Short mmCIF file of C-alpha atoms and ligand atoms in Angstrom, two decimals:
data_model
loop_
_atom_site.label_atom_id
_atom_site.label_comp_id
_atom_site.label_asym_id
_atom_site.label_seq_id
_atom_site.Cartn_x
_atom_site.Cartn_y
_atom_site.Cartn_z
CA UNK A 1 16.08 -28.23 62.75
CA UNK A 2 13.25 -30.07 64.32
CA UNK A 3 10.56 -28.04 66.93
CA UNK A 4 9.85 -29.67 69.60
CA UNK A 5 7.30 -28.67 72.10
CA UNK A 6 8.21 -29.82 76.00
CA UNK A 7 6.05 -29.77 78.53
CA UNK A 8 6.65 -30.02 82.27
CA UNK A 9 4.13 -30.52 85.30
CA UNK A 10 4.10 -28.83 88.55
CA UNK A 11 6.34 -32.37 90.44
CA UNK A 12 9.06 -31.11 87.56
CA UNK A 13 9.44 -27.90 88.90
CA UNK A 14 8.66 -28.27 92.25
CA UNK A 15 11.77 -26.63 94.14
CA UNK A 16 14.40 -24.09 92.49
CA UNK A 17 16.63 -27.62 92.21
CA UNK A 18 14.29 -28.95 89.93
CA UNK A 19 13.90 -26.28 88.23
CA UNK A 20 17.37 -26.02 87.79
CA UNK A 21 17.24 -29.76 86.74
CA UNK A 22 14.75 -28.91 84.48
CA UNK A 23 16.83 -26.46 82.23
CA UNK A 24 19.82 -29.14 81.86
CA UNK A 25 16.98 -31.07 80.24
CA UNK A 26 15.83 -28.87 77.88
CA UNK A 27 19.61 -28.09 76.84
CA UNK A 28 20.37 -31.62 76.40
CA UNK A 29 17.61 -31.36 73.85
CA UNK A 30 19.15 -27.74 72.43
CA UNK A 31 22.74 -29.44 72.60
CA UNK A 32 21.41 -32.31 70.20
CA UNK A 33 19.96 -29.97 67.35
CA UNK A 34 16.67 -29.21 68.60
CA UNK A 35 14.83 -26.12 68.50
CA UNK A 36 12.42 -26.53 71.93
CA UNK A 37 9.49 -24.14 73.09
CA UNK A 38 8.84 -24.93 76.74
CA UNK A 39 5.75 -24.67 78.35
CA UNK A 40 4.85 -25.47 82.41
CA UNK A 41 2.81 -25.33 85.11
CA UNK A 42 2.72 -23.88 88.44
CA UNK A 43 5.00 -25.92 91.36
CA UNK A 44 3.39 -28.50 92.30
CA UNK A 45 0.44 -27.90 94.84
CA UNK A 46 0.10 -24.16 94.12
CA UNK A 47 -2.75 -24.12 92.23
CA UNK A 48 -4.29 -25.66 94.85
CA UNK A 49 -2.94 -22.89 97.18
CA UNK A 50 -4.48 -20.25 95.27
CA UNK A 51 -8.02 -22.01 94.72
CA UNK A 52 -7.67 -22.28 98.61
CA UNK A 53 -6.96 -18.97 99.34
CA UNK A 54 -10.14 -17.55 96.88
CA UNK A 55 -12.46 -19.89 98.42
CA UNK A 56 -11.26 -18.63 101.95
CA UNK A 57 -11.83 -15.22 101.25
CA UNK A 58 -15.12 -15.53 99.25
CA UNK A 59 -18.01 -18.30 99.01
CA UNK A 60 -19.37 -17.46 95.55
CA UNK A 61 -16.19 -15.57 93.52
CA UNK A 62 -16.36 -14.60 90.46
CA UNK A 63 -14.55 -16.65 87.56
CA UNK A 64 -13.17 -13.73 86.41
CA UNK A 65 -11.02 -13.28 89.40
CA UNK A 66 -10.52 -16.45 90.51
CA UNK A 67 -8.75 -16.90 86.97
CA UNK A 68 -6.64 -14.16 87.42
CA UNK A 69 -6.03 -16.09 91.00
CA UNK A 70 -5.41 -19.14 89.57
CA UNK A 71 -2.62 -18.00 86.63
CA UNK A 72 -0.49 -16.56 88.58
CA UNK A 73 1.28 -20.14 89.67
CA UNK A 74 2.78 -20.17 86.05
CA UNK A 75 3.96 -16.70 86.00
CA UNK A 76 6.21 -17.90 88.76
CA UNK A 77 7.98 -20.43 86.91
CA UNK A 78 8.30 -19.02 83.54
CA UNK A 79 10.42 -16.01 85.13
CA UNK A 80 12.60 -18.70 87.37
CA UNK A 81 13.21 -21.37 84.28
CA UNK A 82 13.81 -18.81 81.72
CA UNK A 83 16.39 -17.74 84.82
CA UNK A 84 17.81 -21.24 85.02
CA UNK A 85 18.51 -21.39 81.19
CA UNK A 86 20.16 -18.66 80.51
CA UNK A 87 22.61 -18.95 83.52
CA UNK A 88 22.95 -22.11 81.37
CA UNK A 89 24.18 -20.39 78.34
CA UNK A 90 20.93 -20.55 76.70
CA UNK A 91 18.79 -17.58 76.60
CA UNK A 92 15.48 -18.35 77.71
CA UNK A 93 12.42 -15.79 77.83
CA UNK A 94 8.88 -16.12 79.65
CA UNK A 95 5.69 -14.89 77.85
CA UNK A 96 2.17 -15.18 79.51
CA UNK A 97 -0.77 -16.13 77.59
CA UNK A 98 -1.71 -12.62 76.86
CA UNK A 99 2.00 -11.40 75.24
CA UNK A 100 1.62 -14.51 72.78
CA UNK A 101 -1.74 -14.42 72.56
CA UNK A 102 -3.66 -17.20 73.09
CA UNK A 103 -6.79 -16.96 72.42
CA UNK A 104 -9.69 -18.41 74.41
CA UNK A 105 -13.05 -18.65 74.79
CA UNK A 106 -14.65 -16.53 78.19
CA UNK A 107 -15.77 -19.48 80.13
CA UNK A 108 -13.66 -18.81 82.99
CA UNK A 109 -12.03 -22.21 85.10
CA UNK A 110 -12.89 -24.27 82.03
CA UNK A 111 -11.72 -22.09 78.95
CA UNK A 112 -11.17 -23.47 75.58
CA UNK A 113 -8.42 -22.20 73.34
CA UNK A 114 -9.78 -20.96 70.01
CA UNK A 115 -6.68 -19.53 68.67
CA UNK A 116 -2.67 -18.56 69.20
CA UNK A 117 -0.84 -16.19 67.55
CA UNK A 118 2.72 -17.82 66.98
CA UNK A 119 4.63 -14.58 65.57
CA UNK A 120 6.52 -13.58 68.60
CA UNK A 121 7.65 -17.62 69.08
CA UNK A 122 8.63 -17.89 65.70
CA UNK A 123 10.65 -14.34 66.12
CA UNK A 124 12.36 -15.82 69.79
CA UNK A 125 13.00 -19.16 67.98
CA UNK A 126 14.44 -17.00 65.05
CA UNK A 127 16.79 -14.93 67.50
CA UNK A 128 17.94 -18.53 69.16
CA UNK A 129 16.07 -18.09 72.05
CA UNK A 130 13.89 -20.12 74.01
CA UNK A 131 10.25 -19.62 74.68
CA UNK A 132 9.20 -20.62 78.12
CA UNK A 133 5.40 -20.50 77.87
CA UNK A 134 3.25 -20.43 80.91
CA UNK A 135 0.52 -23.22 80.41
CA UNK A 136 -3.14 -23.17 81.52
CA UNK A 137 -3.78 -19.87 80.76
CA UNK A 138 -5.35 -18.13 78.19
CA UNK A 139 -7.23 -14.48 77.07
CA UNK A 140 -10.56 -13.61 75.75
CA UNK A 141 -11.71 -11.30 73.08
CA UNK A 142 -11.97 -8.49 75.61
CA UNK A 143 -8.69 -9.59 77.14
CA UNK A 144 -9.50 -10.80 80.51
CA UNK A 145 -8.03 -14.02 82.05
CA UNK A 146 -8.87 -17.17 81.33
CA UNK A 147 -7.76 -20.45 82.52
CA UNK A 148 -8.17 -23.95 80.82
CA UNK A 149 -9.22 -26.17 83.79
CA UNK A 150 -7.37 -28.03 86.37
CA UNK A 151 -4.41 -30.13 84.85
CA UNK A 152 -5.07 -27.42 81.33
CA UNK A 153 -1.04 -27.29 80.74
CA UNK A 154 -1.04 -30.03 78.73
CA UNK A 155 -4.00 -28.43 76.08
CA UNK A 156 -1.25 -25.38 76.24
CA UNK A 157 1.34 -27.62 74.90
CA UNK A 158 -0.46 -29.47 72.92
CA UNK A 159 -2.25 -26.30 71.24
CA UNK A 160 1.10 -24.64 70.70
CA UNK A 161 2.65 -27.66 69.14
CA UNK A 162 -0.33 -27.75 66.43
CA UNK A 163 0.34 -24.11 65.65
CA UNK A 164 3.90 -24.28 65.61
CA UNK A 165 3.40 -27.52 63.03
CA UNK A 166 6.32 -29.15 65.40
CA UNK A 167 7.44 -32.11 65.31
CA UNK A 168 6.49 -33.76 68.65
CA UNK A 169 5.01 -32.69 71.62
CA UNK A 170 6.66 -34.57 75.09
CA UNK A 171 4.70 -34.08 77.65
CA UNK A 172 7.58 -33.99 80.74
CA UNK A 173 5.79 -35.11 84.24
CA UNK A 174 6.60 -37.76 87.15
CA UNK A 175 5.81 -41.02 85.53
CA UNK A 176 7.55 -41.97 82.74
CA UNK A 177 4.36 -42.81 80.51
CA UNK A 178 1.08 -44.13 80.47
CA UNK A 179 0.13 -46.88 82.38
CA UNK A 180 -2.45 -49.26 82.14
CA UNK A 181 -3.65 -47.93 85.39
CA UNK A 182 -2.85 -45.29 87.74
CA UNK A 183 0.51 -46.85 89.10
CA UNK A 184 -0.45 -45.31 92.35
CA UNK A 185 -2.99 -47.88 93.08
CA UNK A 186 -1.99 -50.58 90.87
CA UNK A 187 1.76 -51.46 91.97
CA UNK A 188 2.07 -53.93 88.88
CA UNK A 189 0.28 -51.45 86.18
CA UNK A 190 2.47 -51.81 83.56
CA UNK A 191 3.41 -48.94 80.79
CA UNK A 192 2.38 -49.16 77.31
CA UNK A 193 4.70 -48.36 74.72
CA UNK A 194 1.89 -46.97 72.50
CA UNK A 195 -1.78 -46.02 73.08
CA UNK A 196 -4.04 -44.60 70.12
CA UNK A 197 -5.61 -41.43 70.47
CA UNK A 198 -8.87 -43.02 70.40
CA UNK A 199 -8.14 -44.88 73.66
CA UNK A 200 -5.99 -42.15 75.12
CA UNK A 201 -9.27 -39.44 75.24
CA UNK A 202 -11.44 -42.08 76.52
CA UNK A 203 -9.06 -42.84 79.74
CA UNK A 204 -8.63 -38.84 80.18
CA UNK A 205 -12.09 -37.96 79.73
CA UNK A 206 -12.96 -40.92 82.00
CA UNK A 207 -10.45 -40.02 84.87
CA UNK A 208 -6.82 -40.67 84.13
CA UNK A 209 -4.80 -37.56 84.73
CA UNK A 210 -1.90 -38.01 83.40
CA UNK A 211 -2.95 -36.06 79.98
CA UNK A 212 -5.21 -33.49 80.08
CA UNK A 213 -8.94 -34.76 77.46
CA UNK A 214 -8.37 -31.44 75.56
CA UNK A 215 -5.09 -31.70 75.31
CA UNK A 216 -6.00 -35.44 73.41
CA UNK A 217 -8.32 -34.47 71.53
CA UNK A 218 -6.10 -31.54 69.95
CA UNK A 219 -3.66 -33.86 69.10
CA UNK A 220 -6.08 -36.24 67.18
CA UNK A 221 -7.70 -33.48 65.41
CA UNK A 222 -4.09 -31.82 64.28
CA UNK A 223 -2.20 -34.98 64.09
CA UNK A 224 0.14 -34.03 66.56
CA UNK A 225 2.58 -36.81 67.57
CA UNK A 226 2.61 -36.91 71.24
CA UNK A 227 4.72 -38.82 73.79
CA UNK A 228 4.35 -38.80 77.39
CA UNK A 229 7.72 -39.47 79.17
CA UNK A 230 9.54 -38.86 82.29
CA UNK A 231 11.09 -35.35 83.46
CA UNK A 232 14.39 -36.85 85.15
CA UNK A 233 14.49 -40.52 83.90
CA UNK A 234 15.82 -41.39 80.08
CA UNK A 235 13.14 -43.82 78.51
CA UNK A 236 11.10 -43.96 74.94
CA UNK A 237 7.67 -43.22 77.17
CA UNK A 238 4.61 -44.19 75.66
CA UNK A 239 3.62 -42.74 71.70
CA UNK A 240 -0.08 -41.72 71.48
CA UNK A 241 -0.64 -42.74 67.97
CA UNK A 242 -2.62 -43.29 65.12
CA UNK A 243 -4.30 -46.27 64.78
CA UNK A 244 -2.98 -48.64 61.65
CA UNK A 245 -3.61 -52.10 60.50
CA UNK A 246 -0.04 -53.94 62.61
CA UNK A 247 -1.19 -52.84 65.51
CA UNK A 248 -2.49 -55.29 67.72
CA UNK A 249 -6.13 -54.97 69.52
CA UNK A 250 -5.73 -55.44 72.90
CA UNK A 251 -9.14 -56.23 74.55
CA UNK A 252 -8.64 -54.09 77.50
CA UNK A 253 -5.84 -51.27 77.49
CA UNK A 254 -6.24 -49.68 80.61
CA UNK A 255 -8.38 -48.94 83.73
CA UNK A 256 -9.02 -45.13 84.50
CA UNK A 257 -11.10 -43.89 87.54
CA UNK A 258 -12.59 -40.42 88.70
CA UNK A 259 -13.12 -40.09 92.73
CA UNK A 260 -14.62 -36.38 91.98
CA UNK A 261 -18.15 -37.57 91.19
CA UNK A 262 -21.44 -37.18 92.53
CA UNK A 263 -24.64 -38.59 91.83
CA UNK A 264 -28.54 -36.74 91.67
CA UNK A 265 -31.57 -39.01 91.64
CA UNK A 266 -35.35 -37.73 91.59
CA UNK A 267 -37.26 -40.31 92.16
CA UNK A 268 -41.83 -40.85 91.62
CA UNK A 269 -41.56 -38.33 88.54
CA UNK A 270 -44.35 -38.57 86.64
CA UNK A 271 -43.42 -40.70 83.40
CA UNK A 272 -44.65 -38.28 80.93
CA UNK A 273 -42.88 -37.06 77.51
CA UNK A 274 -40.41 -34.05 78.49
CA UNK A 275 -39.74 -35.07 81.99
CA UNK A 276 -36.34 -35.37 81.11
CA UNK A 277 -35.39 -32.00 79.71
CA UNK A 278 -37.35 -30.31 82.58
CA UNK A 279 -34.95 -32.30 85.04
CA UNK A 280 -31.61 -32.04 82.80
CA UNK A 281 -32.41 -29.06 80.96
CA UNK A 282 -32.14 -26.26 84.12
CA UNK A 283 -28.34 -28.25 84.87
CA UNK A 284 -27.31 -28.08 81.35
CA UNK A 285 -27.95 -24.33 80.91
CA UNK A 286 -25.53 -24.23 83.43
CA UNK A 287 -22.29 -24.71 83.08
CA UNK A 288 -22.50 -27.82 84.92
CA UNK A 289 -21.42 -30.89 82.86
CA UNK A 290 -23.90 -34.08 83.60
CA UNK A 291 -22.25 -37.47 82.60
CA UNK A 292 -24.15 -40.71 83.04
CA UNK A 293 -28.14 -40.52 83.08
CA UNK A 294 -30.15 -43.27 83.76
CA UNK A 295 -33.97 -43.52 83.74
CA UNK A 296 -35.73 -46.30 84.98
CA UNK A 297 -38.29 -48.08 83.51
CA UNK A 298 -41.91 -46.02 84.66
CA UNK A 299 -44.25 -48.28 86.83
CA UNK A 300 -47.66 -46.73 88.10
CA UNK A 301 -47.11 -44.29 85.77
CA UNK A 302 -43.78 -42.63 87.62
CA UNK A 303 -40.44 -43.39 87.26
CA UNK A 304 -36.83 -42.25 88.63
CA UNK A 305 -34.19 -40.77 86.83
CA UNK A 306 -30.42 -40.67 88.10
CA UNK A 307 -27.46 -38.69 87.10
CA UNK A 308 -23.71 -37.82 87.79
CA UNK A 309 -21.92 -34.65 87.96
CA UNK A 310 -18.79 -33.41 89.05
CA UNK A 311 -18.42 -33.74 92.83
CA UNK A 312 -17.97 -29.56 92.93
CA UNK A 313 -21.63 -29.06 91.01
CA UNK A 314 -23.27 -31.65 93.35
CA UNK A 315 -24.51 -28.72 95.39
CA UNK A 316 -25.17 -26.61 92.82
CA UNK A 317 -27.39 -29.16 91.50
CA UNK A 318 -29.47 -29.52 94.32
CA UNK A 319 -30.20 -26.02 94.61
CA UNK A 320 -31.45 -25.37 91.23
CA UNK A 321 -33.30 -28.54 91.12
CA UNK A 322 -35.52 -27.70 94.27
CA UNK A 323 -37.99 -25.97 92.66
CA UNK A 324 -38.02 -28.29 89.26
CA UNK A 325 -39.03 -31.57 91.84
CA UNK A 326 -42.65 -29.26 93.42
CA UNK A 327 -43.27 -28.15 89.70
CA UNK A 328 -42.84 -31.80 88.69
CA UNK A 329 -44.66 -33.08 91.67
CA UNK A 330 -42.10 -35.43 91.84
CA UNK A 331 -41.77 -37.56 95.34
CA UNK A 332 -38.16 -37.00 96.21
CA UNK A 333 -34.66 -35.19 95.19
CA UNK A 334 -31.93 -37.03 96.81
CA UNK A 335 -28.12 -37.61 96.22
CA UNK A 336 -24.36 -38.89 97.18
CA UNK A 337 -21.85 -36.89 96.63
CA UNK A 338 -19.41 -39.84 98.14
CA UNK A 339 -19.29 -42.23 94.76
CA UNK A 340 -16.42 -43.03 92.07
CA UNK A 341 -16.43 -43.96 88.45
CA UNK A 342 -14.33 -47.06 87.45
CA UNK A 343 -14.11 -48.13 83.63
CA UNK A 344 -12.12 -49.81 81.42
CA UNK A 345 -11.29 -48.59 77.83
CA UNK A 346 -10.04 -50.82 75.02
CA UNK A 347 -10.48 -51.18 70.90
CA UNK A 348 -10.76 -54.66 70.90
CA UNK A 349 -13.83 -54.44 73.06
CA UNK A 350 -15.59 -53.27 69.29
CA UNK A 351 -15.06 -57.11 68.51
CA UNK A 352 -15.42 -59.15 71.53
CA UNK A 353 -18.31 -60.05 73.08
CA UNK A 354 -18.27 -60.99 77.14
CA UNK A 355 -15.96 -58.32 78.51
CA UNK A 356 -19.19 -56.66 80.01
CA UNK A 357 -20.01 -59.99 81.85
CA UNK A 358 -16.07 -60.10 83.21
CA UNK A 359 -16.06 -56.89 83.94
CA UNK A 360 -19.63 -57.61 86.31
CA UNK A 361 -17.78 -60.74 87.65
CA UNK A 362 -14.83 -59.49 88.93
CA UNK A 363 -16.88 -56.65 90.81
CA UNK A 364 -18.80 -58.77 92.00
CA UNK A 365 -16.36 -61.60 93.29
CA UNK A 366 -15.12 -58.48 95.82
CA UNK A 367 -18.35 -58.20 96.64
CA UNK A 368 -18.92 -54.52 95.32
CA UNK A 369 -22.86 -52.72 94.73
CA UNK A 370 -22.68 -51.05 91.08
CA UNK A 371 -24.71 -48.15 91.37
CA UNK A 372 -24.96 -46.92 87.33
CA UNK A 373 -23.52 -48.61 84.32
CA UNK A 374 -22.82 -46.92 80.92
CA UNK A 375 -21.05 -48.13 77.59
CA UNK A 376 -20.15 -47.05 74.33
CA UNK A 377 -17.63 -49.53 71.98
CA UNK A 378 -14.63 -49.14 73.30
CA UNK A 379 -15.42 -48.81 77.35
CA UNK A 380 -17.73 -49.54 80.24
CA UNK A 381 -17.73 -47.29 83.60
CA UNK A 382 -19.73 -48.15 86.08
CA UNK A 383 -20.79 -46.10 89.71
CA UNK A 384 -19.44 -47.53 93.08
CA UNK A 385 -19.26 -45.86 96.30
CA UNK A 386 -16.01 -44.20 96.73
CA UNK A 387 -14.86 -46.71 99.47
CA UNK A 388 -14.52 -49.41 97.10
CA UNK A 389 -12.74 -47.04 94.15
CA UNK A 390 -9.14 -48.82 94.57
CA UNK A 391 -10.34 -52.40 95.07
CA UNK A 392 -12.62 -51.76 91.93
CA UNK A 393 -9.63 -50.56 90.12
CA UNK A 394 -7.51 -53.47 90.94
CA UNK A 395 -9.99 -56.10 90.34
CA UNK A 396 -10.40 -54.86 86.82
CA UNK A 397 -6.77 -54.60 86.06
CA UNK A 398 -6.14 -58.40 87.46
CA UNK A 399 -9.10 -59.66 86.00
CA UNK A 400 -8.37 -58.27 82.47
CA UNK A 401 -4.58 -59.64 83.09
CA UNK A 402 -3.20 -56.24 82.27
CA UNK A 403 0.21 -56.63 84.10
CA UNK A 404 0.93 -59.83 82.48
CA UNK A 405 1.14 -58.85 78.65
CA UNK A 406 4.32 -57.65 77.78
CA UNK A 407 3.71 -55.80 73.93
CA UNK A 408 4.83 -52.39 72.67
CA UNK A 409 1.45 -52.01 70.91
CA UNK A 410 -0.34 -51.18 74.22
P1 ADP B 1 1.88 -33.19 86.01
O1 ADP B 1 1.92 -32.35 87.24
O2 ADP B 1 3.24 -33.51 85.47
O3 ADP B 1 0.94 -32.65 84.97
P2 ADP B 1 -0.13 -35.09 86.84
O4 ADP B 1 -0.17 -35.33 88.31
O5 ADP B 1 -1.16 -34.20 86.24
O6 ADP B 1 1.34 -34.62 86.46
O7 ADP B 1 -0.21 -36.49 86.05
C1 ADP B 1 0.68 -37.54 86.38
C2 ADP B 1 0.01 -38.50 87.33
O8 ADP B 1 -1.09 -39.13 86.66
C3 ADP B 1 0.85 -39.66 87.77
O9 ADP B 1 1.63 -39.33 88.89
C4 ADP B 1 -0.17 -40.76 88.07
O10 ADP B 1 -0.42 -40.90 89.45
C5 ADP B 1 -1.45 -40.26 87.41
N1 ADP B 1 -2.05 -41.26 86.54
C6 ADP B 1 -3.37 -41.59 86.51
N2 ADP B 1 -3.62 -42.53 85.62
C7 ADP B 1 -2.44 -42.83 85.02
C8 ADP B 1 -2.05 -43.74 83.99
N3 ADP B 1 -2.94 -44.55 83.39
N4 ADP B 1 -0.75 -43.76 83.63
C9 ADP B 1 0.14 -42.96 84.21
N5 ADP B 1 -0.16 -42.08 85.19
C10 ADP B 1 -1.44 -42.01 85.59
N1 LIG B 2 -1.24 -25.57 87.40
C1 LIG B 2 -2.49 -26.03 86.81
C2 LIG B 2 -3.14 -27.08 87.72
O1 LIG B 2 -2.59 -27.42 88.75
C3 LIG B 2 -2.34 -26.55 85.43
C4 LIG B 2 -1.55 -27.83 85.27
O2 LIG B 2 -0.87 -28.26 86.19
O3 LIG B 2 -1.61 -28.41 84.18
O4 LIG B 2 -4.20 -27.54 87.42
MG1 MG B 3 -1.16 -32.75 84.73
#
C-alpha cells in the first residue's frame, strides 16, 4: 500500500469545521488504498499569539522557553484531528515530537532535525491507525524543546516522509501550488505544474513561503517526491522535481520577495586586510544569519561595507557592532531596518546572457533606487526600500512575461 505523508498549514485547520474538513480529506485518501501519516501546524495565527504573548511578558526570553511557548499551537490540533478522524471511523492518534522522537539539534527558534525514530509510526501504521504528527517541533539530546523556525511544518513533513521512505509528500495549504509569484500581489501569477528542486530552494530561501528552505532541501538530498497542492480544492498542484533532459528551461520561473530584511552599513573603515571579519565576524558568532555583503571599492584609503540581516537581528546588530566601529576607528555605523529583497530565480538564466540588464530596466522604468545587488547562476535579488516591494515584484513578473506562458514544465 503506498505511504503517503500529508501535510496541512495553520488556514487548513483554522476552525473545528476545517478541521473537521480536514479529516474527510485524509479518508478520501485512506478510502482509496493509502496508508497516510498526517502532520500540521498550529491554527492559523496562533503561533503568532504565543510569540506575542512571550514577548509581552519578557524583553530578552530565553529560547528554551519561548520553544516550549511556541509548540504548544500543534499540540492543539493533533488532539482535535486525531478527534475528527476517528469519529470518522478511522482511528487517528496524536504524538508530539518527543513520543516519536525527533531528534534535533539545541538551537532553539531555528532547530534543525538530525534524526527521527520511526518505530512507533511504523507500529500505528501496522495497527491501521493514523499518525497525526505535530509539525515544527522537535527534541534535543537532553530532551528539551525545540522548534524548527517559523513556517518549520513543512521540514516535519518532509523529514518524516524521508524516514518513512514514502512515496510522496503533499504538502496541504491554501493555494493550490506554486506560483510564479506570490498570488497575493501578483493577481495574474500563474501556477507551475512542475518546479525543480534546484529552483524551488532558491525561491524559499529567497522569500517565498509557501515551502519551508529546509523542508526543500530535505527533499533534494533524500529524493523525496514532493507536491504542493490545495487543502479543499481537487487539482494535480505543482511536482517539485528532478531536473531531466525534456524539461524545458524557462529563463525566469518565478519572482520571490522577503519584506523581513534589514540592512547595516559602516561606512570610512579603514581599507586594511581583516576589516571584514572584524565587522562580520562578532555577527556571525551569533546566531544571526547575514545575507548580502557588499564592500565598496576603498578610496583615501577607507572604504564602506554594507550588509543585510533579518529585520528581527537588525537591533541586535547594532548593539554588538558599537564597540567594533571605535576599535576600527571607523566614521559611522548606520542602518534601515525598512528595506525588501526582490529576486528572480530561473535555470535558464545559467545560459542566457541579458536577464541582469532586464531585470535593471524594468526597475528602473518604475522609477525604483536599488540599494544592493547579488547573483549567483540561477537568480539575482536586489535591495529596495520596502515601499516599493509590490511594484518591484510586479514589474519583474510582467517584464519576464511570466503570466503569459502556459507550460507544465514550469
Ligand atoms: P500554510 O499555513 O499552509 O503553511 P503558508 O502561509 O505558510 O501556508 O504558505 C502559503 C502562502 O504562501 C500562500 O497563501 C501565498 O500567499 C504564499 N506564497 C508566497 N509565494 C508563493 C508562490 N510563489 N506560490 C504560491 N504561494 C506563495
Ligand atoms: N505553526 C508554525 C508557524 O506558524 C509552523 C508552521 O506553520 O509551519 O510558524
Ligand atoms: Mg507554511
Amino acid at each position: 500500500m503506498p505511504l503517503i505523508v500529508q501535510k496541512f498549514g495553520g488556514t487548513s485547520v483554522a476552525s473545528v469545521d476545517h478541521i473537521q474538513r480536514v479529516a474527510k480529506r485524509v479518508a478520501r485518501n485512506l478510502k482509496a488504498g493509502n496508508r497516510v501519516v498526517v502532520v500540521v501546524s498550529a491554527m492559523s495565527g496562533e503561533t503568532n499569539r504565543l510569540d506575542d504573548l512571550g514577548m509581552a511578558v519578557s524583553e530578552r526570553p530565553l529560547g528554551r522557553e519561548m520553544d516550549v511557548l511556541l509548540a504548544s499551537g500543534e499540540q492543539v490540533t493533533i488532539a482535535l484531528l486525531s478527534m475528527a478522524l476517528t469519529d470518522l471511523g478511522y482511528p487517528g492518534k496524536s504524538f508530539l515530537a518527543h513520543q516519536i522522537r525527533i531528534h534535533t539539534d539545541s538551537n532553539h527558534r531555528r532547530a534543525r532535525i538530525e534524526r527521527i525514530e520511526t518505530g512507533d509510526l511504523q507500529t500505528a501504521l501496522a495497527e491501521g491507525v493514523v499518525p497525526v504528527v505535530a509539525g515544527f517541533q522537535g527534541i534535543d539530546c537532553a530532551g528539551n524543546v525545540t522548534t524548527l523556525g517559523r513556517g518549520g511544518s513543512d521540514t516535519t513533513a518532509v523529514a518524516l516522509a524521508a524516514a518513512l521512505e514514502a512515496d510522496e509528500c503533499q504538502i496541504c495549504t491554501d493555494v493550490d501550488g506554486v506560483y510564479t509569484a506570490d498570488p497575493r500581489i501578483v493577481a495574474d501569477a500563474r501556477r507551475l505544474g512542475l518546479v525543480t528542486f534546484e529552483e524551488m530552494l532558491e525561491l524559499s530561501s529567497l522569500g517565498s513561503k509557501v515551502l519551508h528552505p529546509r523542508s526543500v532541501e530535505f527533499a533534494g538530498r533524500y529524493e523525496v517526491p514532493l507536491r504542493v497542492m490545495s487543502t479543499f480544492e481537487d487539482g494535480p498542484g505543482t511536482l517539485i522535481t528532478m531536473e531531466n533532459e525534456t524539461m524545458e528551461e524557462p529563463l525566469v520561473s518565478g519572482v520571490a520577495y522577503a519584506r523581513d530584511e534589514a540592512k547595516i552599513t559602516m561606512t570610512g573603515v579603514p581599507d586594511v586586510p581583516g576589516v571584514a571579519s572584524k565587522i562580520i565576524g562578532p555577527v556571525g558568532r551569533e546566531p544571526i544569519e547575514v545575507d548580502m555583503i557588499v564592500q565598496n571599492t576603498g578610496a583615501d584609503g577607507l572604504t564602506d561595507l554594507t550588509f543585510t540581516v533579518k529585520r528581527e537581528d537588525y537591533e541586535k546588530t547594532l548593539e554588538l557592532l558599537q564597540p567594533v566601529t571605535g576599535q576600527l576607528g571607523a566614521r559611522d555605523l548606520s542602518g534601515d531596518n525598512r528595506i525588501a529583497k526582490v529576486s528572480v530565480v530561473g535555470r535558464g538564466m545559467r545560459s542566457h546572457a541579458g536577464v541582469a540588464a532586464r531585470f535593471f530596466d524594468a526597475l528602473a522604468a518604475e522609477n525604483i533606487n536599488i540599494q544592493m545587488i547579488s547573483t549567483s547562476e540561477i537568480k539575482i535579488s536586489v535591495v529596495v526600500a520596502e515601499r516599493y516591494l509590490e511594484l518591484a515584484v510586479r514589474a519583474l513578473h510582467a517584464e519576464f512575461g511570466l503570466s503569459e506562458a502556459e507550460t507544465e514544465s514550469g
